[in-house]
Amino acid sequence: MYNVSSSKAEEFICHEEILETLDYAEKNKNNAALINSILDKAKLRKGLNHREASVLLACELEDKNKEIFELAKKIKHEVYGNRIVLFAPLYLSNYCVNGCVYCPYHFQNKHIPRKKLSQEDIIKEVTALQDMGHRRIAIELGEDPVNNPIEYVLESIKTIYSVKHKNGAIRRVNVNIAATTVENYKKLHDADIGTYILFQETYHKKSYEKLHPKGPKHNYAYHTEAMDRAIEGGIKDVSIGVLFGLELYKYEFAALLMHSEHLEVKFGFGPHAISVPRIRKADDIDPSAFDNGIDDETFLKIAACIRVANPFAGMIISTRETKECRSRLLELGISQISGGSKTSVGGYAEKEPEDSSQFDISDTRTLDEIVSWLIENGHIPSFCTSCYRSGRVGADFMKYTKNEQICNFCTPNALMTLKEYLEDYASPYTRKIGENLISKELQKAPKSPRTIALTKNLELIASGERDLRF
Ligand code: SF4
Ligand code: SF4
């Protein structure tokens, strides 16, 4: 039976409730009066529940769909402003004991070279990332208690934070490791991580078990309840997501929102971020195992509906998406993207070896190209990591986003971190358009003590100071 506050996966992600939701959405997909009332509620920024949001996702009325897209854009702008935060994944090890059928790192794949970075390798990778201008990374590694124990993860985090090359520093390490124990989550919390990231892959239990035939990840309940344990271990920022394409997208969408509602009800704050990866081609993967691929238009609609339903969670896309698709997604509520990414182990310091990536990248531009593209398209590229370091996490962070005050932090922090980037890493062209953007944003800014402080800080950065933040 459905119970949003239950600790049991099959009660807070209740299969019957999802089926009823899909049925309700299907019956009401052309019910203009109901859709209007849902949109009116969404305009109040109170969020939507999974049933209401599923009706919007199913909606086939062209004018209402336009309204959904417009509202998504408006919410994104009002809550987060026009900044887009940049990050890079850092793959530490591709050893894995799981058998996920959609991932080339599954243990049965014998033709992928297995590699695990030593602490010396990590220093090289982090130096290369710092030389690109990155400040925020997400570490990724397969599940393997022998090769990738928690001690290795903790030591690696310490190493990453310790590297200070020229003016560079990684200021936030987000962590994407397999579901683990409360005790291990406590250790990650004490290691000062930013967000704990774990994708559900699919919420559909039967499909989940089929797609994860071997290894500890086969345990649906243990995986689905991981965020509860992470929060119990003290981690306040968690990031959820599904891998679109594994199961029917309407099912995943409803379940994703149910997961968010569960965290909100049980802990008083929802996910810090929601990721929307789509399945990609990769080595040794049988595409017939998951024939639920979605086209770009559907994907855009999903992103818009998530933004409307959950105005306060950050939304993340990776370089799996093409430049064109990323461009449209940015308008609809995406607040964070990866840039200049390598998805192989050791891919930053050295040329990526053939066939060792976790998945194909569609957007292969350099970080500098992404930064200039964002500027040209009216966004402020941001390397900000301020909230985590200022204690604005969990319920406290949500308080700022719900009052729509977070943008008073995001915009000035984006401008200061962009200024650092322009001073230390940008190409002449990016520097020129970046400086123009900063001047324009300062002219637009209200005459307030915050703007006076920002102007002063930008001057300090120009004269060599680093790591100023609000
Ligand atoms: Fe291992 Fe993760 Fe790939 Fe599954 S998705 S095979 S757990 S690396
Ligand atoms: Fe993210 Fe907070 Fe920085 Fe805004 S101020 S970009 S929410 S870390």
PDB file of N, CA, C and O in Angstrom, residues 388-460:
ATOM      1  N   TYR A 388      27.339  24.996  -0.211  1.00  0.00           N
ATOM      2  CA  TYR A 388      27.844  23.893   0.601  1.00  0.00           C
ATOM      3  C   TYR A 388      28.805  24.413   1.659  1.00  0.00           C
ATOM      4  O   TYR A 388      28.832  23.969   2.785  1.00  0.00           O
ATOM      5  N   ARG A 389      29.636  25.361   1.240  1.00  0.00           N
ATOM      6  CA  ARG A 389      30.700  25.825   2.141  1.00  0.00           C
ATOM      7  C   ARG A 389      30.203  26.864   3.134  1.00  0.00           C
ATOM      8  O   ARG A 389      30.886  27.194   4.092  1.00  0.00           O
ATOM      9  N   SER A 390      29.002  27.390   2.900  1.00  0.00           N
ATOM     10  CA  SER A 390      28.439  28.375   3.829  1.00  0.00           C
ATOM     11  C   SER A 390      27.339  27.754   4.672  1.00  0.00           C
ATOM     12  O   SER A 390      26.603  28.464   5.358  1.00  0.00           O
ATOM     13  N   GLY A 391      27.178  26.458   4.564  1.00  0.00           N
ATOM     14  CA  GLY A 391      26.176  25.765   5.379  1.00  0.00           C
ATOM     15  C   GLY A 391      24.757  25.890   4.851  1.00  0.00           C
ATOM     16  O   GLY A 391      23.801  25.519   5.530  1.00  0.00           O
ATOM     17  N   ARG A 392      24.596  26.396   3.633  1.00  0.00           N
ATOM     18  CA  ARG A 392      23.246  26.450   3.060  1.00  0.00           C
ATOM     19  C   ARG A 392      22.974  25.103   2.396  1.00  0.00           C
ATOM     20  O   ARG A 392      23.123  24.929   1.194  1.00  0.00           O
ATOM     21  N   VAL A 393      22.604  24.134   3.205  1.00  0.00           N
ATOM     22  CA  VAL A 393      22.366  22.776   2.702  1.00  0.00           C
ATOM     23  C   VAL A 393      21.035  22.266   3.250  1.00  0.00           C
ATOM     24  O   VAL A 393      20.478  22.836   4.185  1.00  0.00           O
ATOM     25  N   GLY A 394      20.544  21.202   2.669  1.00  0.00           N
ATOM     26  CA  GLY A 394      19.327  20.550   3.156  1.00  0.00           C
ATOM     27  C   GLY A 394      18.164  21.522   3.276  1.00  0.00           C
ATOM     28  O   GLY A 394      17.865  22.292   2.360  1.00  0.00           O
ATOM     29  N   ALA A 395      17.486  21.484   4.447  1.00  0.00           N
ATOM     30  CA  ALA A 395      16.289  22.309   4.645  1.00  0.00           C
ATOM     31  C   ALA A 395      16.640  23.799   4.578  1.00  0.00           C
ATOM     32  O   ALA A 395      15.843  24.620   4.099  1.00  0.00           O
ATOM     33  N   ASP A 396      17.847  24.146   5.028  1.00  0.00           N
ATOM     34  CA  ASP A 396      18.261  25.544   5.007  1.00  0.00           C
ATOM     35  C   ASP A 396      18.366  26.055   3.567  1.00  0.00           C
ATOM     36  O   ASP A 396      17.893  27.147   3.228  1.00  0.00           O
ATOM     37  N   PHE A 397      18.950  25.219   2.692  1.00  0.00           N
ATOM     38  CA  PHE A 397      19.057  25.581   1.275  1.00  0.00           C
ATOM     39  C   PHE A 397      17.656  25.746   0.676  1.00  0.00           C
ATOM     40  O   PHE A 397      17.374  26.706  -0.040  1.00  0.00           O
ATOM     41  N   MET A 398      16.775  24.805   1.013  1.00  0.00           N
ATOM     42  CA  MET A 398      15.410  24.855   0.465  1.00  0.00           C
ATOM     43  C   MET A 398      14.679  26.118   0.915  1.00  0.00           C
ATOM     44  O   MET A 398      13.867  26.667   0.178  1.00  0.00           O
ATOM     45  N   LYS A 399      14.983  26.570   2.132  1.00  0.00           N
ATOM     46  CA  LYS A 399      14.350  27.791   2.628  1.00  0.00           C
ATOM     47  C   LYS A 399      14.690  28.963   1.686  1.00  0.00           C
ATOM     48  O   LYS A 399      13.814  29.732   1.308  1.00  0.00           O
ATOM     49  N   TYR A 400      15.932  29.046   1.267  1.00  0.00           N
ATOM     50  CA  TYR A 400      16.332  30.135   0.364  1.00  0.00           C
ATOM     51  C   TYR A 400      15.705  29.979  -1.019  1.00  0.00           C
ATOM     52  O   TYR A 400      15.304  30.958  -1.633  1.00  0.00           O
ATOM     53  N   THR A 401      15.651  28.735  -1.516  1.00  0.00           N
ATOM     54  CA  THR A 401      15.075  28.571  -2.860  1.00  0.00           C
ATOM     55  C   THR A 401      13.572  28.816  -2.811  1.00  0.00           C
ATOM     56  O   THR A 401      13.011  29.452  -3.697  1.00  0.00           O
ATOM     57  N   LYS A 402      12.915  28.353  -1.735  1.00  0.00           N
ATOM     58  CA  LYS A 402      11.455  28.513  -1.667  1.00  0.00           C
ATOM     59  C   LYS A 402      11.068  29.987  -1.525  1.00  0.00           C
ATOM     60  O   LYS A 402      10.005  30.393  -1.958  1.00  0.00           O
ATOM     61  N   ASN A 403      11.924  30.789  -0.894  1.00  0.00           N
ATOM     62  CA  ASN A 403      11.645  32.226  -0.799  1.00  0.00           C
ATOM     63  C   ASN A 403      12.147  32.986  -2.023  1.00  0.00           C
ATOM     64  O   ASN A 403      12.146  34.206  -2.038  1.00  0.00           O
ATOM     65  N   GLU A 404      12.646  32.228  -2.994  1.00  0.00           N
ATOM     66  CA  GLU A 404      13.222  32.813  -4.209  1.00  0.00           C
ATOM     67  C   GLU A 404      14.332  33.808  -3.878  1.00  0.00           C
ATOM     68  O   GLU A 404      14.503  34.829  -4.554  1.00  0.00           O
ATOM     69  N   GLN A 405      15.094  33.505  -2.826  1.00  0.00           N
ATOM     70  CA  GLN A 405      16.209  34.382  -2.457  1.00  0.00           C
ATOM     71  C   GLN A 405      17.544  33.832  -2.939  1.00  0.00           C
ATOM     72  O   GLN A 405      18.551  34.526  -2.874  1.00  0.00           O
ATOM     73  N   ILE A 406      17.514  32.574  -3.418  1.00  0.00           N
ATOM     74  CA  ILE A 406      18.791  31.944  -3.736  1.00  0.00           C
ATOM     75  C   ILE A 406      19.484  32.686  -4.866  1.00  0.00           C
ATOM     76  O   ILE A 406      20.706  32.777  -4.942  1.00  0.00           O
ATOM     77  N   CYS A 407      18.670  33.275  -5.755  1.00  0.00           N
ATOM     78  CA  CYS A 407      19.271  33.998  -6.872  1.00  0.00           C
ATOM     79  C   CYS A 407      20.094  35.195  -6.413  1.00  0.00           C
ATOM     80  O   CYS A 407      21.025  35.606  -7.086  1.00  0.00           O
ATOM     81  N   ASN A 408      19.805  35.732  -5.199  1.00  0.00           N
ATOM     82  CA  ASN A 408      20.637  36.825  -4.670  1.00  0.00           C
ATOM     83  C   ASN A 408      22.038  36.340  -4.300  1.00  0.00           C
ATOM     84  O   ASN A 408      22.948  37.134  -4.120  1.00  0.00           O
ATOM     85  N   PHE A 409      22.167  35.033  -4.160  1.00  0.00           N
ATOM     86  CA  PHE A 409      23.496  34.456  -3.935  1.00  0.00           C
ATOM     87  C   PHE A 409      24.080  33.971  -5.271  1.00  0.00           C
ATOM     88  O   PHE A 409      25.241  34.172  -5.561  1.00  0.00           O
ATOM     89  N   CYS A 410      23.206  33.283  -6.045  1.00  0.00           N
ATOM     90  CA  CYS A 410      23.695  32.640  -7.274  1.00  0.00           C
ATOM     91  C   CYS A 410      24.306  33.640  -8.248  1.00  0.00           C
ATOM     92  O   CYS A 410      25.398  33.402  -8.774  1.00  0.00           O
ATOM     93  N   THR A 411      23.616  34.755  -8.493  1.00  0.00           N
ATOM     94  CA  THR A 411      24.097  35.670  -9.535  1.00  0.00           C
ATOM     95  C   THR A 411      25.438  36.309  -9.158  1.00  0.00           C
ATOM     96  O   THR A 411      26.397  36.215  -9.931  1.00  0.00           O
ATOM     97  N   PRO A 412      25.567  36.932  -7.968  1.00  0.00           N
ATOM     98  CA  PRO A 412      26.892  37.500  -7.656  1.00  0.00           C
ATOM     99  C   PRO A 412      27.996  36.453  -7.564  1.00  0.00           C
ATOM    100  O   PRO A 412      29.120  36.691  -8.022  1.00  0.00           O
ATOM    101  N   ASN A 413      27.670  35.271  -7.026  1.00  0.00           N
ATOM    102  CA  ASN A 413      28.704  34.226  -6.957  1.00  0.00           C
ATOM    103  C   ASN A 413      29.091  33.748  -8.355  1.00  0.00           C
ATOM    104  O   ASN A 413      30.256  33.432  -8.623  1.00  0.00           O
ATOM    105  N   ALA A 414      28.105  33.692  -9.248  1.00  0.00           N
ATOM    106  CA  ALA A 414      28.402  33.297 -10.627  1.00  0.00           C
ATOM    107  C   ALA A 414      29.354  34.315 -11.257  1.00  0.00           C
ATOM    108  O   ALA A 414      30.342  33.948 -11.906  1.00  0.00           O
ATOM    109  N   LEU A 415      29.072  35.597 -11.037  1.00  0.00           N
ATOM    110  CA  LEU A 415      29.917  36.633 -11.656  1.00  0.00           C
ATOM    111  C   LEU A 415      31.339  36.597 -11.094  1.00  0.00           C
ATOM    112  O   LEU A 415      32.306  36.758 -11.832  1.00  0.00           O
ATOM    113  N   MET A 416      31.460  36.345  -9.796  1.00  0.00           N
ATOM    114  CA  MET A 416      32.812  36.317  -9.211  1.00  0.00           C
ATOM    115  C   MET A 416      33.600  35.098  -9.677  1.00  0.00           C
ATOM    116  O   MET A 416      34.793  35.203  -9.980  1.00  0.00           O
ATOM    117  N   THR A 417      32.932  33.953  -9.743  1.00  0.00           N
ATOM    118  CA  THR A 417      33.676  32.760 -10.175  1.00  0.00           C
ATOM    119  C   THR A 417      33.961  32.814 -11.680  1.00  0.00           C
ATOM    120  O   THR A 417      34.985  32.304 -12.143  1.00  0.00           O
ATOM    121  N   LEU A 418      33.055  33.449 -12.424  1.00  0.00           N
ATOM    122  CA  LEU A 418      33.337  33.641 -13.853  1.00  0.00           C
ATOM    123  C   LEU A 418      34.553  34.553 -14.009  1.00  0.00           C
ATOM    124  O   LEU A 418      35.429  34.304 -14.839  1.00  0.00           O
ATOM    125  N   LYS A 419      34.598  35.599 -13.193  1.00  0.00           N
ATOM    126  CA  LYS A 419      35.738  36.531 -13.258  1.00  0.00           C
ATOM    127  C   LYS A 419      37.049  35.777 -12.992  1.00  0.00           C
ATOM    128  O   LYS A 419      38.038  35.969 -13.705  1.00  0.00           O
ATOM    129  N   GLU A 420      37.049  34.901 -12.003  1.00  0.00           N
ATOM    130  CA  GLU A 420      38.250  34.092 -11.728  1.00  0.00           C
ATOM    131  C   GLU A 420      38.631  33.287 -12.969  1.00  0.00           C
ATOM    132  O   GLU A 420      39.789  33.218 -13.351  1.00  0.00           O
ATOM    133  N   TYR A 421      37.611  32.680 -13.575  1.00  0.00           N
ATOM    134  CA  TYR A 421      37.865  31.862 -14.767  1.00  0.00           C
ATOM    135  C   TYR A 421      38.479  32.719 -15.880  1.00  0.00           C
ATOM    136  O   TYR A 421      39.449  32.310 -16.535  1.00  0.00           O
ATOM    137  N   LEU A 422      37.908  33.896 -16.084  1.00  0.00           N
ATOM    138  CA  LEU A 422      38.392  34.759 -17.172  1.00  0.00           C
ATOM    139  C   LEU A 422      39.835  35.199 -16.914  1.00  0.00           C
ATOM    140  O   LEU A 422      40.643  35.275 -17.829  1.00  0.00           O
ATOM    141  N   GLU A 423      40.148  35.466 -15.652  1.00  0.00           N
ATOM    142  CA  GLU A 423      41.506  35.898 -15.304  1.00  0.00           C
ATOM    143  C   GLU A 423      42.523  34.786 -15.525  1.00  0.00           C
ATOM    144  O   GLU A 423      43.631  35.028 -15.998  1.00  0.00           O
ATOM    145  N   ASP A 424      42.139  33.552 -15.174  1.00  0.00           N
ATOM    146  CA  ASP A 424      43.145  32.477 -15.103  1.00  0.00           C
ATOM    147  C   ASP A 424      43.139  31.476 -16.260  1.00  0.00           C
ATOM    148  O   ASP A 424      44.155  30.839 -16.516  1.00  0.00           O
ATOM    149  N   TYR A 425      41.995  31.284 -16.918  1.00  0.00           N
ATOM    150  CA  TYR A 425      41.921  30.137 -17.839  1.00  0.00           C
ATOM    151  C   TYR A 425      41.335  30.439 -19.227  1.00  0.00           C
ATOM    152  O   TYR A 425      41.488  29.622 -20.135  1.00  0.00           O
ATOM    153  N   ALA A 426      40.650  31.559 -19.373  1.00  0.00           N
ATOM    154  CA  ALA A 426      39.877  31.764 -20.599  1.00  0.00           C
ATOM    155  C   ALA A 426      40.737  32.098 -21.810  1.00  0.00           C
ATOM    156  O   ALA A 426      41.822  32.673 -21.675  1.00  0.00           O
ATOM    157  N   SER A 427      40.216  31.754 -22.986  1.00  0.00           N
ATOM    158  CA  SER A 427      40.842  32.183 -24.246  1.00  0.00           C
ATOM    159  C   SER A 427      40.559  33.686 -24.412  1.00  0.00           C
ATOM    160  O   SER A 427      39.637  34.211 -23.768  1.00  0.00           O
ATOM    161  N   PRO A 428      41.322  34.381 -25.260  1.00  0.00           N
ATOM    162  CA  PRO A 428      41.085  35.825 -25.424  1.00  0.00           C
ATOM    163  C   PRO A 428      39.629  36.150 -25.796  1.00  0.00           C
ATOM    164  O   PRO A 428      39.038  37.088 -25.275  1.00  0.00           O
ATOM    165  N   TYR A 429      39.050  35.323 -26.681  1.00  0.00           N
ATOM    166  CA  TYR A 429      37.661  35.603 -27.087  1.00  0.00           C
ATOM    167  C   TYR A 429      36.704  35.462 -25.909  1.00  0.00           C
ATOM    168  O   TYR A 429      35.857  36.328 -25.653  1.00  0.00           O
ATOM    169  N   THR A 430      36.834  34.360 -25.164  1.00  0.00           N
ATOM    170  CA  THR A 430      35.934  34.138 -24.026  1.00  0.00           C
ATOM    171  C   THR A 430      36.124  35.254 -23.002  1.00  0.00           C
ATOM    172  O   THR A 430      35.158  35.742 -22.408  1.00  0.00           O
ATOM    173  N   ARG A 431      37.363  35.653 -22.815  1.00  0.00           N
ATOM    174  CA  ARG A 431      37.634  36.712 -21.840  1.00  0.00           C
ATOM    175  C   ARG A 431      36.917  38.005 -22.252  1.00  0.00           C
ATOM    176  O   ARG A 431      36.296  38.680 -21.426  1.00  0.00           O
ATOM    177  N   LYS A 432      36.996  38.300 -23.529  1.00  0.00           N
ATOM    178  CA  LYS A 432      36.366  39.549 -24.014  1.00  0.00           C
ATOM    179  C   LYS A 432      34.844  39.511 -23.795  1.00  0.00           C
ATOM    180  O   LYS A 432      34.269  40.426 -23.195  1.00  0.00           O
ATOM    181  N   ILE A 433      34.195  38.448 -24.234  1.00  0.00           N
ATOM    182  CA  ILE A 433      32.732  38.439 -24.100  1.00  0.00           C
ATOM    183  C   ILE A 433      32.315  38.261 -22.635  1.00  0.00           C
ATOM    184  O   ILE A 433      31.274  38.739 -22.208  1.00  0.00           O
ATOM    185  N   GLY A 434      33.172  37.603 -21.868  1.00  0.00           N
ATOM    186  CA  GLY A 434      32.885  37.421 -20.440  1.00  0.00           C
ATOM    187  C   GLY A 434      32.939  38.735 -19.681  1.00  0.00           C
ATOM    188  O   GLY A 434      32.079  39.032 -18.848  1.00  0.00           O
ATOM    189  N   GLU A 435      33.952  39.556 -19.990  1.00  0.00           N
ATOM    190  CA  GLU A 435      34.062  40.865 -19.324  1.00  0.00           C
ATOM    191  C   GLU A 435      32.855  41.738 -19.696  1.00  0.00           C
ATOM    192  O   GLU A 435      32.310  42.445 -18.851  1.00  0.00           O
ATOM    193  N   ASN A 436      32.436  41.650 -20.959  1.00  0.00           N
ATOM    194  CA  ASN A 436      31.240  42.421 -21.378  1.00  0.00           C
ATOM    195  C   ASN A 436      30.012  41.979 -20.593  1.00  0.00           C
ATOM    196  O   ASN A 436      29.206  42.802 -20.152  1.00  0.00           O
ATOM    197  N   LEU A 437      29.890  40.681 -20.437  1.00  0.00           N
ATOM    198  CA  LEU A 437      28.736  40.148 -19.696  1.00  0.00           C
ATOM    199  C   LEU A 437      28.749  40.665 -18.249  1.00  0.00           C
ATOM    200  O   LEU A 437      27.718  41.100 -17.721  1.00  0.00           O
ATOM    201  N   ILE A 438      29.907  40.626 -17.623  1.00  0.00           N
ATOM    202  CA  ILE A 438      29.999  41.076 -16.225  1.00  0.00           C
ATOM    203  C   ILE A 438      29.594  42.553 -16.139  1.00  0.00           C
ATOM    204  O   ILE A 438      28.810  42.947 -15.263  1.00  0.00           O
ATOM    205  N   SER A 439      30.088  43.382 -17.072  1.00  0.00           N
ATOM    206  CA  SER A 439      29.711  44.819 -17.042  1.00  0.00           C
ATOM    207  C   SER A 439      28.200  44.976 -17.191  1.00  0.00           C
ATOM    208  O   SER A 439      27.582  45.745 -16.458  1.00  0.00           O
ATOM    209  N   LYS A 440      27.633  44.242 -18.125  1.00  0.00           N
ATOM    210  CA  LYS A 440      26.169  44.358 -18.340  1.00  0.00           C
ATOM    211  C   LYS A 440      25.396  43.945 -17.109  1.00  0.00           C
ATOM    212  O   LYS A 440      24.418  44.574 -16.717  1.00  0.00           O
ATOM    213  N   GLU A 441      25.829  42.848 -16.493  1.00  0.00           N
ATOM    214  CA  GLU A 441      25.116  42.360 -15.300  1.00  0.00           C
ATOM    215  C   GLU A 441      25.236  43.369 -14.159  1.00  0.00           C
ATOM    216  O   GLU A 441      24.290  43.560 -13.401  1.00  0.00           O
ATOM    217  N   LEU A 442      26.379  44.014 -14.044  1.00  0.00           N
ATOM    218  CA  LEU A 442      26.549  45.014 -12.975  1.00  0.00           C
ATOM    219  C   LEU A 442      25.638  46.212 -13.219  1.00  0.00           C
ATOM    220  O   LEU A 442      25.057  46.776 -12.289  1.00  0.00           O
ATOM    221  N   GLN A 443      25.498  46.585 -14.489  1.00  0.00           N
ATOM    222  CA  GLN A 443      24.605  47.717 -14.800  1.00  0.00           C
ATOM    223  C   GLN A 443      23.154  47.399 -14.452  1.00  0.00           C
ATOM    224  O   GLN A 443      22.406  48.253 -14.005  1.00  0.00           O
ATOM    225  N   LYS A 444      22.791  46.134 -14.665  1.00  0.00           N
ATOM    226  CA  LYS A 444      21.398  45.705 -14.394  1.00  0.00           C
ATOM    227  C   LYS A 444      21.122  45.538 -12.905  1.00  0.00           C
ATOM    228  O   LYS A 444      19.980  45.544 -12.467  1.00  0.00           O
ATOM    229  N   ALA A 445      22.173  45.299 -12.132  1.00  0.00           N
ATOM    230  CA  ALA A 445      21.995  44.922 -10.720  1.00  0.00           C
ATOM    231  C   ALA A 445      21.396  46.068  -9.915  1.00  0.00           C
ATOM    232  O   ALA A 445      21.650  47.240 -10.210  1.00  0.00           O
ATOM    233  N   PRO A 446      20.572  45.765  -8.896  1.00  0.00           N
ATOM    234  CA  PRO A 446      19.990  46.838  -8.082  1.00  0.00           C
ATOM    235  C   PRO A 446      21.083  47.584  -7.317  1.00  0.00           C
ATOM    236  O   PRO A 446      22.131  47.023  -7.018  1.00  0.00           O
ATOM    237  N   LYS A 447      20.827  48.859  -7.016  1.00  0.00           N
ATOM    238  CA  LYS A 447      21.816  49.635  -6.232  1.00  0.00           C
ATOM    239  C   LYS A 447      21.662  49.205  -4.775  1.00  0.00           C
ATOM    240  O   LYS A 447      20.840  49.723  -4.041  1.00  0.00           O
ATOM    241  N   SER A 448      22.420  48.232  -4.383  1.00  0.00           N
ATOM    242  CA  SER A 448      22.261  47.675  -3.037  1.00  0.00           C
ATOM    243  C   SER A 448      23.640  47.422  -2.423  1.00  0.00           C
ATOM    244  O   SER A 448      24.652  47.389  -3.144  1.00  0.00           O
ATOM    245  N   PRO A 449      23.705  47.230  -1.099  1.00  0.00           N
ATOM    246  CA  PRO A 449      24.997  46.912  -0.471  1.00  0.00           C
ATOM    247  C   PRO A 449      25.640  45.665  -1.095  1.00  0.00           C
ATOM    248  O   PRO A 449      26.853  45.588  -1.238  1.00  0.00           O
ATOM    249  N   ARG A 450      24.792  44.689  -1.518  1.00  0.00           N
ATOM    250  CA  ARG A 450      25.328  43.477  -2.128  1.00  0.00           C
ATOM    251  C   ARG A 450      26.057  43.824  -3.439  1.00  0.00           C
ATOM    252  O   ARG A 450      27.134  43.303  -3.729  1.00  0.00           O
ATOM    253  N   THR A 451      25.471  44.722  -4.227  1.00  0.00           N
ATOM    254  CA  THR A 451      26.100  45.083  -5.508  1.00  0.00           C
ATOM    255  C   THR A 451      27.396  45.863  -5.273  1.00  0.00           C
ATOM    256  O   THR A 451      28.381  45.680  -5.988  1.00  0.00           O
ATOM    257  N   ILE A 452      27.398  46.697  -4.236  1.00  0.00           N
ATOM    258  CA  ILE A 452      28.625  47.451  -3.921  1.00  0.00           C
ATOM    259  C   ILE A 452      29.732  46.461  -3.531  1.00  0.00           C
ATOM    260  O   ILE A 452      30.865  46.536  -3.999  1.00  0.00           O
ATOM    261  N   ALA A 453      29.360  45.488  -2.698  1.00  0.00           N
ATOM    262  CA  ALA A 453      30.348  44.483  -2.266  1.00  0.00           C
ATOM    263  C   ALA A 453      30.821  43.652  -3.464  1.00  0.00           C
ATOM    264  O   ALA A 453      32.017  43.325  -3.581  1.00  0.00           O
ATOM    265  N   LEU A 454      29.888  43.314  -4.354  1.00  0.00           N
ATOM    266  CA  LEU A 454      30.237  42.537  -5.539  1.00  0.00           C
ATOM    267  C   LEU A 454      31.243  43.306  -6.406  1.00  0.00           C
ATOM    268  O   LEU A 454      32.247  42.735  -6.861  1.00  0.00           O
ATOM    269  N   THR A 455      30.970  44.589  -6.620  1.00  0.00           N
ATOM    270  CA  THR A 455      31.858  45.400  -7.454  1.00  0.00           C
ATOM    271  C   THR A 455      33.265  45.424  -6.848  1.00  0.00           C
ATOM    272  O   THR A 455      34.269  45.262  -7.547  1.00  0.00           O
ATOM    273  N   LYS A 456      33.312  45.580  -5.555  1.00  0.00           N
ATOM    274  CA  LYS A 456      34.610  45.604  -4.848  1.00  0.00           C
ATOM    275  C   LYS A 456      35.320  44.252  -5.012  1.00  0.00           C
ATOM    276  O   LYS A 456      36.517  44.189  -5.301  1.00  0.00           O
ATOM    277  N   ASN A 457      34.556  43.172  -4.824  1.00  0.00           N
ATOM    278  CA  ASN A 457      35.151  41.834  -4.945  1.00  0.00           C
ATOM    279  C   ASN A 457      35.697  41.559  -6.351  1.00  0.00           C
ATOM    280  O   ASN A 457      36.739  40.935  -6.515  1.00  0.00           O
ATOM    281  N   LEU A 458      34.971  42.040  -7.351  1.00  0.00           N
ATOM    282  CA  LEU A 458      35.444  41.831  -8.727  1.00  0.00           C
ATOM    283  C   LEU A 458      36.778  42.544  -8.943  1.00  0.00           C
ATOM    284  O   LEU A 458      37.676  42.033  -9.616  1.00  0.00           O
ATOM    285  N   GLU A 459      36.909  43.706  -8.321  1.00  0.00           N
ATOM    286  CA  GLU A 459      38.199  44.433  -8.419  1.00  0.00           C
ATOM    287  C   GLU A 459      39.306  43.654  -7.700  1.00  0.00           C
ATOM    288  O   GLU A 459      40.426  43.550  -8.186  1.00  0.00           O
ATOM    289  N   LEU A 460      38.938  43.089  -6.557  1.00  0.00           N
ATOM    290  CA  LEU A 460      39.935  42.312  -5.807  1.00  0.00           C
ATOM    291  C   LEU A 460      40.387  41.087  -6.609  1.00  0.00           C
ATOM    292  O   LEU A 460      41.566  40.739  -6.622  1.00  0.00           O
TER     293      LEU A 460
END
